[in-house]
Each structure stands twice: as structure tokens, then as C-alpha cells.
Amino acid sequence: MITVEGLTKKYGSTIAVDSLSFTVKPGRVTGFLGPNGSGKSTTMRCMIGLDRVQSGTALFDGKLYRELKKPLREVGTLLDAGNAHSGRTARNHLRWLAMSNGISPKRVDEVLELVGLIDVAKKRVGQFSLGMKQRLGLAAVMLGDPKVVILDEPANGLDPEGIRWIREMLKHLASQGRSVLVSSHLLSEMALMADDLIVIGKGRLITECTVPDFINQYAKKWVVVKSPQLSSLVSLAQGQGMHVSLGEGVAEFHGVEAATIGELAATNNVVLHELSTQTGSLEDAFLEVTADAVQYHGHAETQSKGFEI
Amino acid sequence: MISLIRSEWLKLRTVRSNVTMACFAVILPLAITLLTTAFIDVDSVGDRAVSAVLLGSGSLSVLLFGIIGVLAITQEYSQGTIRLTLAANPRRIRAYIAKGIVLTILSGGLGAFIILVGNTAGEAILDSRGAVGKLSNGDMGQAYLALIAMSVLVSLLGMAIGTLTRNPPSAVTVLVLWPLLIESLLAGLLTEVISEEAYKWLPFQRGLNALLLEDRDMDFGRWGSVGYFGLWILAVSLFALARFKRHDA
């Protein structure tokens, strides 16, 4: 279990992490979400003592990270796949880590096998692709068979097979009772792998809940209707003040339950071919909830003012 | 602590640039000494001429050990492994000390190797050329020990400077320029402004005096000079350690 309490990190006058508190429960994959610059990576660095905090604590089963005698046996972290000396071989990279925490050298080959890098164990890390470095980083995480796993964007650079592999691995780790905290920009992946979510913006906690609760709470819902008498139904609905948008042979009713539309149709003898409730994706919910916390906005080409001749 | 030291040793020896630098540090003085003993005119060899060559070329090794010290820590920052190092060993003082112990063993061990091989082989060559005993004499043993001590101290200084700059080129520049340029300029300035004796308080001026064969111009004596230089290294190391402990990785 990870318990973060009142974590605050400042860089000069800039507050990167602002009194952040959350818990990561054992046996569950917890997604850590936030827009770019929201403080996710900083939080992770602060949790394991790489960055000094102004206040607050991060406890791993009740202990501060610096109090752990063999931290790699308790907490496995992957913050940046590039954190490996390019001139060192993959096996030597893991050997020094293992040695520092009294982990058997046999374990090095076991984890290389686990991540599929055993055949390139003697290759220098500088010759690795980003995906291979990610796998090496994951091997380092698993070296001490830790109870807590913290991963920052572990799917970066992985191909679809690699992304699926990491998803299955994280779910498997959680199923063994480990606490898994993972940040990712791939929200579709997060929807598939995470049980709980911690969403932050501008260093502050926005929400902490389960994935279904998050979508239920923040994603938009609407009712889709198909009917041979669609125009009649739309007129009736608009007459009752409902907000309706029309597509080709389809009407979408916003801010109203499917049952209400069904009753309206039945009362007025309108035949329905489809009546279904649609819910927005995790991405929709995320964009909705973090709209005010986005620091860096892009602008579409279509918004340009055109050329002057 | 033992596992930490072994881990740091593995880190140091599995990077090619460190191994290359260590080879240079060993081969350079040995090559100069052996070539000198092989080709010098034996009739003109003074009692201490050849051992002076070993000590003189050994002082280049001292600087190279300093560069190994710089690389040992700055590589960690430039390659990002410092985060893994500190994640694996969150007690930073222990991590720093472990690295220092490895550097001490490496530079001290290689320094001793240089002296042992250089002295033995040099003696053998001179012996074969009919100049027995001209390599070994009085103060030499003390000077050789001072060379080992200076090797260790300068490697620790390199690590401290590397910790402060976190950048390999700037740390190497500071380490090389300090004895070769900065102290020379300061010596001139201090002689003009304060007194002719003031330059003696400059750390490298004092430390390198310990490598002289005779106790000439040694107000502190050989080991006093080493001790004075060591105090400077201790001060710089403590400052570096304080920054290392406090700064974000």
C-alpha cells in the first residue's frame, strides 16, 4: 500500500505538487493521470526521495522510502527508460542494481527472460531501441520482486504487442496482491488496465476513484434513438424542452434518461428501432475533468486566419 | 555496505571509458620510466634521476586518477543512472562513501602497482646495463607512498568536483586547470600582493611537493604536505556531499 499525504514540491515560486494526498491499494492497478506538466513525474520522484519535498510524506506499507533497507525488494520503480548507461551491457546494468540490494545474480537472467531480453543480454544499452530500453527498465523493476510497483509512462516506445504485454503483466502483478501505480497518456490502455484512478492537474488532486465511477461521474451520457417516426419524436421531445441533435436517421437526446424517451414514444405511439444509452470514453471524461488544468494548449490548423496577399 | 561497494566497483569497471583511463594512468608512467631506464646514458645517471622520472610521470597518473573520479560521478548524471543509484540506495551519504571507497581502492591499488612494476622493472633494466642500485635510494620509499596517497586524494577531489558540477567536461576542465593554470596564476598574484611565501599555501603546490625526492622547500615535511592537501580535499568533499545530499537527482 502506498499512502501519500500532503506532498508539496516547489521549484522557486512555482508549485509543482500542491498538498497532494492519495492512496494506492494492494491488488489493484491504479492509473495516475494528468495533463502534461501536471506534476505526475515530479510526484513519483518525490515519493522515492529523488526530489526533496517542502512538506508531506509518501509511505510504503507505513515506511518512508529512505527507511527501506533494501528498497528494490520493496518498491520497483521505472521513471525513465533512458536511465541506463549506454556503454554498459543489459546484464551488467541489472547486475550492479541487483548487487546493491543483495539480490542474487541468478535473478538477473530470470528477469531478462521475463521481459524477453535474454538473447541481447550482452548487448550494450546504447544499441537498444526505446522499446527495448522500456523492457530493460521493467526488468529492473522486477529485479527485487517488489510489493509495490511505480511506473511512469511504461508503454512509451512499445509496439502494440509490447503494450498488450505490459498491460497483461501489470494486471497480473496486481492480481498477486501488489500495489501498482502507473502513469500513461494512453487513456484507452488505462481504461483496459486500471482499476482505480488518481487524476491531478496543476499539481493538485482532482479526483481519486474507480475507473467506472470516474466515467460515470465525468463522461457525458446521451440517448440514441432510431425510429421511422423520428421527426415526430423529436418535435415531441423539443416541446418538452429536451436538447436533441439530429444525425442521419438518428437522434441524440442529451440530459435525459432512456426511460423518459421510451415512455414519451410509447405514450405517443411512436415506433422505436433503437433506444440506447451511450457513455463517453475515459478520454472524454479525462478531457472534461482536466480542461481547467491544461497548461499547454495546441491549436488546430483550421483555426488559422488565412493568408494575406 | 560491502554489497554497495561491490556494486559501485561493478559500475566503474563495466564502462569502457573508465577502463581506458585507468589503462592510460598505468601505462603512461611505466612506459616513460622503462624507456628512460632503457635508453638513458648509464654513466650520467645520478642517484635519483630515474626515480624522479617515475615520480614525475606518476604525477600525470595522479591527474588521470582525478579524471576517473570525475567520470565515476558525472557519468551517473549524464546517463541518468544517478536516479537508479539513489533509488537503490536512498541513503545518499552511504552511496557517496561507497563510491569514494571504490575510487580509493582503485587509485591506491593502481598507484602501488605503478610503483612496484616501474621500480622493479626499472631496476632490472638498469641492472642489466650495469648501473645497479641507482633506482633505489633513501627518500624514495616515502616519496612513492606519497604518490599513492596523492593518487587517492586527487581521485576523491575529482569525484567531489564532479558532484558539484554534475557535468563531465566542466568537471575535467576544473580539475586539470586547477593545478596547471589556476594555482600558477594565483601563485604569481599572491607572491606580488601578499608575500613570496604565500603561494606555498595553495593546495596543489603543497601537495605535489610531497612527490619531491628531497625534503627541499618543505615547510610542512612530506606528510605534512600530504595532510594539508588532504584537508583541502576533505573540505571540498564535505561541501560536495552536503550538496549531493540536498539536491534533486
Coordinates of C-alpha atoms in Angstrom, one line a residue:
Chain A
M1 CA 0.0 0.0 0.0
I2 CA 1.2 3.5 -0.9
T3 CA 0.0 6.4 1.2
V4 CA 0.8 9.8 0.0
E5 CA 0.0 12.6 2.5
G6 CA 0.2 16.3 1.8
L7 CA 3.1 16.1 -0.7
T8 CA 4.3 19.6 -1.7
K9 CA 7.1 20.3 -4.1
K10 CA 8.2 23.8 -5.2
Y11 CA 10.7 25.0 -7.7
G12 CA 11.4 28.5 -6.6
S13 CA 8.0 30.2 -6.7
T14 CA 6.4 27.5 -8.9
I15 CA 4.4 24.9 -7.1
A16 CA 4.8 21.6 -9.0
V17 CA 3.0 19.4 -6.5
D18 CA 0.5 21.0 -4.2
S19 CA -0.5 19.2 -0.9
L20 CA -1.2 16.0 -2.9
S21 CA -2.7 13.1 -1.0
F22 CA -3.8 9.7 -2.3
T23 CA -3.6 6.0 -1.6
V24 CA -2.7 3.1 -3.9
K25 CA -4.3 -0.1 -2.7
P26 CA -2.7 -3.5 -2.9
G27 CA -4.2 -5.9 -5.5
R28 CA -5.2 -3.1 -7.8
V29 CA -3.7 -1.2 -10.8
T30 CA -4.0 2.5 -10.1
G31 CA -3.8 4.8 -13.0
F32 CA -2.1 8.2 -12.4
L33 CA -3.4 10.7 -14.9
G34 CA -2.9 14.4 -15.6
P35 CA -2.1 16.7 -18.4
N36 CA 1.5 17.5 -19.4
G37 CA 3.2 19.4 -16.7
S38 CA 0.6 18.5 -14.1
G39 CA 3.3 17.1 -11.7
K40 CA 2.9 13.3 -12.2
S41 CA 6.6 12.5 -12.8
T42 CA 7.6 15.0 -10.1
T43 CA 5.3 13.3 -7.6
M44 CA 6.8 9.9 -8.4
R45 CA 10.3 11.3 -8.0
C46 CA 9.4 12.9 -4.7
M47 CA 7.7 9.6 -3.5
I48 CA 11.0 7.8 -3.7
G49 CA 13.2 10.6 -2.4
L50 CA 14.9 11.6 -5.6
D51 CA 13.5 15.1 -5.3
R52 CA 13.3 16.9 -2.0
V53 CA 9.9 17.9 -0.9
Q54 CA 8.9 21.0 1.0
S55 CA 6.3 19.0 3.0
G56 CA 4.4 15.8 3.1
T57 CA 5.2 12.1 3.1
A58 CA 4.9 9.1 0.9
L59 CA 4.7 5.8 2.9
F60 CA 5.2 2.3 1.6
D61 CA 3.5 -0.1 3.9
G62 CA 3.9 2.6 6.6
K63 CA 7.6 3.3 5.9
L64 CA 9.4 6.2 4.2
Y65 CA 11.3 5.1 1.2
R66 CA 14.6 6.1 2.8
E67 CA 13.8 3.8 5.7
L68 CA 13.8 0.8 3.5
K69 CA 17.0 -1.2 3.9
K70 CA 16.7 -3.0 0.6
P71 CA 14.4 -0.7 -1.4
L72 CA 14.5 -2.7 -4.6
R73 CA 13.0 -5.6 -2.7
E74 CA 10.1 -3.4 -1.6
V75 CA 9.5 -0.9 -4.3
G76 CA 10.2 -1.3 -8.0
T77 CA 10.3 2.0 -10.0
L78 CA 10.6 2.8 -13.7
L79 CA 10.8 6.6 -14.1
D80 CA 12.6 6.9 -17.4
A81 CA 13.7 4.1 -19.6
G82 CA 16.7 6.2 -20.7
N83 CA 18.3 5.9 -17.2
A84 CA 20.8 3.3 -18.2
H85 CA 24.5 3.8 -19.2
S86 CA 24.7 3.4 -23.0
G87 CA 28.1 1.8 -22.8
R88 CA 27.1 -0.9 -20.3
T89 CA 25.5 -4.2 -21.3
A90 CA 22.0 -5.0 -20.3
R91 CA 23.1 -7.8 -18.0
N92 CA 25.7 -5.6 -16.3
H93 CA 23.2 -2.8 -15.9
L94 CA 21.0 -5.2 -13.9
R95 CA 23.9 -6.9 -12.1
W96 CA 25.0 -3.7 -10.4
L97 CA 21.5 -2.9 -9.4
A98 CA 21.0 -6.4 -8.0
M99 CA 24.3 -6.3 -6.2
S100 CA 23.5 -3.1 -4.5
N101 CA 20.4 -4.7 -2.8
G102 CA 21.9 -8.1 -2.2
I103 CA 19.8 -9.7 -4.9
S104 CA 21.1 -13.0 -6.4
P105 CA 22.8 -12.7 -9.8
K106 CA 20.6 -15.6 -10.9
R107 CA 17.6 -13.2 -10.7
V108 CA 19.2 -11.0 -13.4
D109 CA 18.8 -13.7 -16.0
E110 CA 15.3 -14.5 -14.7
V111 CA 14.1 -11.0 -15.2
L112 CA 15.8 -10.7 -18.6
E113 CA 14.0 -13.8 -19.6
L114 CA 10.7 -12.4 -18.2
V115 CA 11.0 -9.3 -20.4
G116 CA 12.2 -11.1 -23.4
L117 CA 15.7 -9.6 -23.5
I118 CA 17.8 -12.7 -22.6
D119 CA 19.1 -13.0 -26.1
V120 CA 20.5 -9.5 -26.1
A121 CA 21.8 -9.6 -22.5
K122 CA 25.4 -9.0 -23.7
K123 CA 24.4 -6.1 -26.0
R124 CA 25.2 -2.5 -24.9
V125 CA 22.2 -0.5 -23.9
G126 CA 23.2 2.2 -26.4
Q127 CA 22.2 -0.2 -29.2
F128 CA 18.8 -0.7 -27.8
S129 CA 15.6 0.7 -29.2
L130 CA 13.3 2.7 -26.9
G131 CA 11.0 -0.3 -26.6
M132 CA 13.9 -2.5 -25.6
K133 CA 15.0 0.1 -23.0
Q134 CA 11.5 0.1 -21.6
R135 CA 11.7 -3.7 -21.3
L136 CA 15.1 -3.3 -19.6
G137 CA 13.6 -0.8 -17.2
L138 CA 10.8 -3.2 -16.4
A139 CA 13.3 -5.9 -15.8
A140 CA 15.0 -3.6 -13.2
V141 CA 11.6 -3.0 -11.6
M142 CA 11.0 -6.8 -11.2
L143 CA 14.6 -7.5 -10.0
G144 CA 13.7 -7.4 -6.3
D145 CA 10.2 -9.0 -6.8
P146 CA 8.7 -5.9 -5.1
K147 CA 5.4 -5.5 -3.4
V148 CA 4.9 -2.0 -4.8
V149 CA 5.4 -1.1 -8.5
I150 CA 5.6 2.5 -9.7
L151 CA 5.9 3.1 -13.5
D152 CA 6.0 6.4 -15.3
E153 CA 4.7 6.0 -18.9
P154 CA 5.9 2.4 -19.2
A155 CA 4.2 1.9 -22.6
N156 CA 6.3 4.7 -24.3
G157 CA 8.0 3.3 -27.4
L158 CA 6.4 -0.1 -27.1
D159 CA 4.8 -1.7 -30.2
P160 CA 1.2 -2.9 -29.9
E161 CA 2.3 -6.4 -28.8
G162 CA 4.5 -4.8 -26.2
I163 CA 1.7 -2.6 -25.0
R164 CA -0.6 -5.6 -24.6
W165 CA 2.2 -7.4 -22.8
I166 CA 2.8 -4.7 -20.3
R167 CA -1.0 -4.4 -19.7
E168 CA -1.3 -8.1 -19.0
M169 CA 1.8 -8.0 -16.8
L170 CA 0.6 -5.1 -14.7
K171 CA -2.8 -6.8 -14.2
H172 CA -1.0 -10.0 -13.3
L173 CA 1.2 -8.2 -10.8
A174 CA -1.9 -6.6 -9.2
S175 CA -3.6 -10.0 -9.1
Q176 CA -0.7 -11.2 -7.0
G177 CA -1.6 -8.6 -4.4
R178 CA 1.0 -5.9 -5.3
S179 CA 0.2 -2.2 -5.4
V180 CA 0.7 -0.9 -8.9
L181 CA 0.8 2.8 -9.7
V182 CA 1.2 3.6 -13.4
S183 CA 1.0 6.8 -15.3
S184 CA 0.2 6.8 -19.0
H185 CA -1.0 9.1 -21.7
L186 CA -2.6 6.1 -23.5
L187 CA -6.1 6.6 -22.0
S188 CA -7.5 3.7 -24.0
E189 CA -4.9 1.5 -22.4
M190 CA -5.5 2.9 -19.0
A191 CA -9.2 2.1 -19.4
L192 CA -8.3 -1.5 -20.1
M193 CA -5.8 -2.0 -17.3
A194 CA -6.6 0.3 -14.4
D195 CA -8.9 -0.4 -11.6
D196 CA -8.6 2.9 -9.8
L197 CA -7.6 6.4 -11.0
I198 CA -5.8 9.3 -9.4
V199 CA -6.3 12.4 -11.6
I200 CA -4.2 15.5 -10.9
G201 CA -4.0 18.9 -12.6
K202 CA -1.5 21.7 -11.8
G203 CA -0.1 19.6 -9.0
R204 CA -3.4 19.2 -7.2
L205 CA -5.7 16.2 -6.8
I206 CA -8.7 16.5 -9.0
T207 CA -10.3 13.2 -8.2
E208 CA -9.5 9.7 -6.8
C209 CA -11.9 7.0 -7.6
T210 CA -12.5 3.7 -9.6
V211 CA -12.5 3.8 -13.4
P212 CA -16.3 3.1 -13.7
D213 CA -17.0 5.8 -11.1
F214 CA -14.8 8.3 -13.0
I215 CA -16.5 7.7 -16.3
N216 CA -20.0 7.7 -14.7
Q217 CA -19.2 10.9 -12.9
Y218 CA -17.4 12.9 -15.6
A219 CA -18.1 11.4 -19.0
K220 CA -21.1 12.7 -21.0
K221 CA -24.1 10.5 -21.5
W222 CA -26.7 10.6 -24.2
V223 CA -29.6 8.5 -25.6
V224 CA -29.5 7.4 -29.2
V225 CA -32.8 6.8 -30.9
K226 CA -33.7 5.3 -34.3
S227 CA -37.2 5.4 -35.4
P228 CA -39.3 5.6 -38.6
Q229 CA -41.2 8.5 -36.9
L230 CA -38.1 10.3 -35.8
S231 CA -39.3 13.8 -36.7
S232 CA -42.5 13.3 -34.6
L233 CA -40.5 12.1 -31.6
V234 CA -38.0 15.0 -31.9
S235 CA -40.8 17.5 -32.1
L236 CA -42.5 16.0 -29.0
A237 CA -39.1 16.0 -27.1
Q238 CA -38.3 19.5 -28.1
G239 CA -41.8 20.5 -27.0
Q240 CA -40.9 19.2 -23.5
G241 CA -37.6 21.3 -23.5
M242 CA -35.3 18.4 -24.3
H243 CA -32.0 19.1 -26.1
V244 CA -31.8 17.0 -29.2
S245 CA -29.3 16.7 -32.0
L246 CA -30.1 15.1 -35.3
G247 CA -27.9 12.8 -37.4
E248 CA -28.7 10.7 -40.5
G249 CA -31.7 8.6 -39.3
V250 CA -30.6 9.0 -35.7
A251 CA -31.4 11.4 -32.9
E252 CA -29.3 12.0 -29.9
F253 CA -31.0 13.2 -26.7
H254 CA -28.8 14.9 -24.1
G255 CA -29.5 15.3 -20.4
V256 CA -32.3 12.8 -20.3
E257 CA -32.7 9.1 -19.3
A258 CA -33.5 6.5 -21.9
A259 CA -36.6 5.5 -19.9
T260 CA -38.1 9.0 -20.3
I261 CA -37.7 8.8 -24.1
G262 CA -39.2 5.3 -24.2
E263 CA -42.2 6.5 -22.2
L264 CA -42.6 9.5 -24.4
A265 CA -42.5 7.3 -27.5
A266 CA -44.9 4.8 -26.1
T267 CA -47.4 7.4 -24.9
N268 CA -47.5 8.9 -28.4
N269 CA -47.5 5.6 -30.3
V270 CA -44.0 6.2 -31.9
V271 CA -42.3 3.1 -33.1
L272 CA -38.7 2.8 -31.9
H273 CA -36.0 0.7 -33.7
E274 CA -33.2 1.6 -31.2
L275 CA -33.1 3.2 -27.8
S276 CA -29.8 3.0 -26.2
T277 CA -27.7 5.0 -23.6
Q278 CA -24.3 6.0 -24.8
T279 CA -21.4 6.9 -22.4
G280 CA -18.3 8.9 -23.3
S281 CA -14.9 7.2 -23.1
L282 CA -12.3 7.6 -20.4
E283 CA -10.6 10.1 -22.7
D284 CA -13.7 12.2 -22.9
A285 CA -14.1 12.1 -19.1
F286 CA -10.4 12.9 -18.7
L287 CA -10.5 15.9 -21.0
E288 CA -13.7 17.1 -19.3
V289 CA -12.2 16.9 -15.8
T290 CA -8.8 18.4 -16.7
A291 CA -10.0 21.1 -19.0
D292 CA -9.1 23.8 -16.5
A293 CA -5.8 22.2 -15.6
V294 CA -4.2 22.0 -19.0
Q295 CA -1.1 24.2 -19.2
Y296 CA -0.1 23.8 -22.8
H297 CA -2.8 24.1 -25.5
G298 CA -2.4 23.3 -29.2
H299 CA -4.4 25.0 -31.9
A300 CA -5.8 23.3 -35.0
E301 CA -4.6 24.4 -38.4
T302 CA -8.3 25.1 -39.3
Q303 CA -8.3 28.0 -36.8
S304 CA -5.7 29.9 -38.8
K305 CA -6.7 33.3 -40.1
G306 CA -5.6 32.5 -43.7
F307 CA -3.1 34.3 -45.9
E308 CA -2.9 37.9 -46.7
I309 CA -1.9 38.7 -50.3
Chain B
M1 CA 28.0 -1.5 2.8
I2 CA 30.0 -4.3 1.2
S3 CA 27.3 -5.0 -1.3
L4 CA 27.2 -1.3 -2.1
I5 CA 30.9 -1.2 -2.7
R6 CA 30.8 -4.3 -4.9
S7 CA 28.0 -2.7 -6.9
E8 CA 30.0 0.6 -7.3
W9 CA 33.0 -1.4 -8.4
L10 CA 31.0 -3.3 -11.0
K11 CA 29.6 0.1 -12.2
L12 CA 33.1 1.6 -12.6
R13 CA 34.7 -1.4 -14.3
T14 CA 31.9 -2.0 -16.8
V15 CA 32.2 1.3 -18.6
R16 CA 34.9 1.4 -21.3
S17 CA 36.0 5.0 -20.8
N18 CA 36.9 4.3 -17.2
V19 CA 38.9 1.2 -18.1
T20 CA 40.7 3.2 -20.9
M21 CA 41.5 6.0 -18.5
A22 CA 42.8 3.5 -15.9
C23 CA 45.0 1.8 -18.5
F24 CA 46.4 5.2 -19.6
A25 CA 47.1 6.1 -15.9
V26 CA 49.1 2.8 -15.6
I27 CA 50.8 2.6 -19.0
L28 CA 51.9 6.2 -19.2
P29 CA 54.3 6.4 -16.2
L30 CA 55.5 2.8 -16.8
A31 CA 56.3 3.5 -20.4
I32 CA 58.2 6.7 -19.6
T33 CA 60.1 5.1 -16.8
L34 CA 61.1 1.9 -18.7
L35 CA 62.0 3.8 -21.9
T36 CA 64.1 6.2 -19.8
T37 CA 65.9 3.4 -18.0
A38 CA 66.5 1.6 -21.3
F39 CA 68.0 4.5 -23.2
I40 CA 69.5 6.8 -20.6
D41 CA 73.3 7.1 -20.6
V42 CA 74.2 5.0 -17.5
D43 CA 77.3 6.9 -16.9
S44 CA 75.4 10.1 -16.4
V45 CA 72.6 8.6 -14.3
G46 CA 72.5 10.4 -10.9
D47 CA 71.5 8.6 -7.8
R48 CA 67.9 9.9 -8.1
A49 CA 67.5 10.7 -11.7
V50 CA 65.4 7.6 -12.7
S51 CA 63.2 7.5 -9.6
A52 CA 62.5 11.2 -10.3
V53 CA 61.2 10.1 -13.7
L54 CA 58.9 7.6 -12.1
L55 CA 57.6 10.1 -9.7
G56 CA 57.3 12.8 -12.3
S57 CA 55.4 10.7 -14.8
G58 CA 53.4 9.2 -11.8
S59 CA 52.1 12.7 -11.1
L60 CA 50.4 12.6 -14.6
S61 CA 48.7 9.4 -13.4
V62 CA 47.6 11.3 -10.3
L63 CA 45.7 13.7 -12.6
L64 CA 44.3 10.8 -14.6
F65 CA 43.0 9.2 -11.4
G66 CA 41.3 12.5 -10.7
I67 CA 39.6 12.3 -14.1
I68 CA 38.4 8.8 -13.3
G69 CA 37.0 10.2 -10.1
V70 CA 35.2 12.9 -12.2
L71 CA 33.8 10.3 -14.6
A72 CA 32.7 8.0 -11.8
I73 CA 30.1 10.5 -10.7
T74 CA 29.4 12.7 -13.7
Q75 CA 28.6 9.7 -15.9
E76 CA 25.8 9.0 -13.5
Y77 CA 24.3 12.4 -14.1
S78 CA 24.9 12.5 -17.9
Q79 CA 23.5 9.0 -18.4
G80 CA 20.7 9.4 -15.8
T81 CA 21.8 6.4 -13.7
I82 CA 22.1 8.6 -10.7
R83 CA 18.3 8.2 -10.2
L84 CA 18.7 4.4 -10.2
T85 CA 21.7 4.6 -7.9
L86 CA 19.7 6.7 -5.4
A87 CA 16.6 4.6 -5.8
A88 CA 18.6 1.6 -5.0
N89 CA 20.5 3.4 -2.1
P90 CA 18.3 6.2 -0.8
R91 CA 20.8 6.9 2.0
R92 CA 22.9 9.3 -0.1
I93 CA 25.9 9.6 2.3
R94 CA 26.4 5.8 2.1
A95 CA 26.2 5.9 -1.7
Y96 CA 28.8 8.7 -1.8
I97 CA 31.1 7.0 0.6
A98 CA 30.8 3.6 -1.2
K99 CA 31.9 5.3 -4.5
G100 CA 34.7 7.1 -2.6
I101 CA 35.9 3.7 -1.2
V102 CA 36.0 2.2 -4.6
L103 CA 38.0 5.1 -6.0
T104 CA 40.4 4.9 -3.1
I105 CA 41.0 1.2 -3.6
L106 CA 41.3 1.6 -7.4
S107 CA 43.6 4.7 -7.4
G108 CA 45.7 3.5 -4.4
G109 CA 46.0 0.0 -5.9
L110 CA 47.0 1.1 -9.3
G111 CA 49.3 3.7 -7.8
A112 CA 51.0 0.9 -5.9
F113 CA 51.1 -1.2 -9.0
I114 CA 52.8 1.5 -11.0
I115 CA 55.5 2.0 -8.3
L116 CA 56.0 -1.7 -7.8
V117 CA 56.3 -2.6 -11.5
G118 CA 58.1 0.6 -12.5
N119 CA 60.6 0.3 -9.8
T120 CA 61.2 -3.4 -10.2
A121 CA 61.4 -3.3 -14.0
G122 CA 63.5 -0.1 -14.0
E123 CA 66.0 -1.6 -11.5
A124 CA 66.2 -4.7 -13.6
I125 CA 66.9 -2.8 -16.8
L126 CA 69.5 -0.6 -15.1
D127 CA 71.0 -3.7 -13.5
S128 CA 71.3 -5.3 -16.9
R129 CA 73.0 -2.2 -18.1
G130 CA 75.5 -2.2 -15.2
A131 CA 74.0 0.6 -13.1
V132 CA 72.8 -1.4 -10.1
G133 CA 71.1 0.3 -7.2
K134 CA 70.7 3.7 -8.9
L135 CA 67.0 3.5 -8.8
S136 CA 66.5 2.7 -5.2
N137 CA 67.7 5.0 -2.5
G138 CA 66.9 6.9 0.7
D139 CA 63.7 9.0 0.5
M140 CA 62.3 7.2 -2.4
G141 CA 60.1 4.9 -0.4
Q142 CA 58.4 7.8 1.3
A143 CA 58.0 9.7 -2.0
Y144 CA 56.4 6.6 -3.5
L145 CA 54.0 6.3 -0.6
A146 CA 53.2 10.0 -1.1
L147 CA 52.4 9.3 -4.7
I148 CA 49.9 6.6 -3.7
A149 CA 48.3 9.0 -1.2
M150 CA 48.1 11.8 -3.8
S151 CA 46.5 9.3 -6.3
V152 CA 43.8 8.6 -3.8
L153 CA 43.3 12.2 -2.7
V154 CA 43.1 13.6 -6.3
S155 CA 40.6 10.8 -7.4
L156 CA 38.4 11.9 -4.4
L157 CA 38.8 15.5 -5.4
G158 CA 37.7 14.6 -8.9
M159 CA 34.6 12.9 -7.5
A160 CA 33.9 16.0 -5.4
I161 CA 34.3 18.4 -8.3
G162 CA 32.1 16.1 -10.4
T163 CA 29.4 16.0 -7.8
L164 CA 29.4 19.8 -7.7
T165 CA 29.4 20.4 -11.4
R166 CA 27.4 17.3 -12.5
N167 CA 28.9 17.7 -15.9
P168 CA 31.9 15.7 -17.3
P169 CA 33.6 18.4 -19.4
S170 CA 33.3 21.2 -16.9
A171 CA 34.5 19.0 -14.0
V172 CA 37.5 17.7 -16.0
T173 CA 38.3 21.3 -17.0
V174 CA 38.3 22.5 -13.4
L175 CA 40.3 19.5 -12.3
V176 CA 43.0 20.0 -14.9
L177 CA 43.2 23.7 -14.8
W178 CA 43.3 24.0 -11.0
P179 CA 46.9 22.7 -10.7
L180 CA 48.1 23.6 -14.2
L181 CA 46.8 27.1 -14.6
I182 CA 44.7 28.5 -11.8
E183 CA 47.3 27.8 -9.0
S184 CA 50.1 29.1 -11.2
L185 CA 48.3 32.3 -11.8
L186 CA 47.3 32.6 -8.1
A187 CA 50.9 31.8 -7.1
G188 CA 52.2 34.8 -9.1
L189 CA 49.5 37.0 -7.8
L190 CA 49.9 36.1 -4.2
T191 CA 53.7 36.5 -4.5
E192 CA 53.2 40.0 -5.7
V193 CA 50.3 41.0 -3.4
I194 CA 51.0 39.2 -0.1
S195 CA 54.4 37.6 0.2
E196 CA 56.8 35.3 -1.6
E197 CA 55.8 32.6 0.8
A198 CA 52.1 32.8 0.3
Y199 CA 52.0 30.6 -2.8
K200 CA 53.0 27.7 -0.6
W201 CA 49.6 27.6 0.9
L202 CA 48.0 26.7 -2.4
P203 CA 46.8 23.1 -2.1
F204 CA 48.3 21.6 -5.2
Q205 CA 51.6 23.5 -4.8
R206 CA 51.8 22.0 -1.4
G207 CA 50.5 18.5 -2.2
L208 CA 52.8 18.0 -5.2
N209 CA 55.8 19.0 -3.1
A210 CA 55.3 15.6 -1.3
L211 CA 56.4 13.9 -4.5
L212 CA 59.8 15.5 -4.5
L213 CA 62.6 13.2 -3.6
E214 CA 64.2 15.5 -1.2
D215 CA 62.7 17.5 1.6
R216 CA 63.7 20.7 -0.1
D217 CA 61.4 23.6 0.4
M218 CA 59.1 21.6 2.5
D219 CA 58.0 23.6 5.5
F220 CA 55.4 21.0 6.5
G221 CA 57.6 18.0 5.6
R222 CA 56.4 15.4 3.1
W223 CA 53.5 14.1 5.2
G224 CA 52.5 17.5 6.4
S225 CA 52.1 18.5 2.8
V226 CA 50.0 15.4 2.0
G227 CA 48.0 16.2 5.2
Y228 CA 47.5 19.8 4.2
F229 CA 46.3 18.8 0.7
G230 CA 44.1 16.1 2.3
L231 CA 42.4 18.8 4.4
W232 CA 41.5 20.7 1.3
I233 CA 40.1 17.6 -0.3
L234 CA 38.1 16.9 2.9
A235 CA 36.7 20.4 2.8
V236 CA 35.7 20.2 -0.9
S237 CA 34.3 16.7 -0.4
L238 CA 32.2 17.7 2.6
F239 CA 30.8 20.6 0.6
A240 CA 30.1 18.3 -2.3
L241 CA 28.5 15.7 0.0
A242 CA 26.2 18.4 1.5
R243 CA 25.1 19.4 -2.0
F244 CA 24.7 15.8 -3.0
K245 CA 22.5 15.1 0.0
R246 CA 20.3 18.1 -0.6
H247 CA 19.9 18.4 -4.3
D248 CA 17.2 16.8 -6.5
A249 CA 18.5 13.9 -8.5

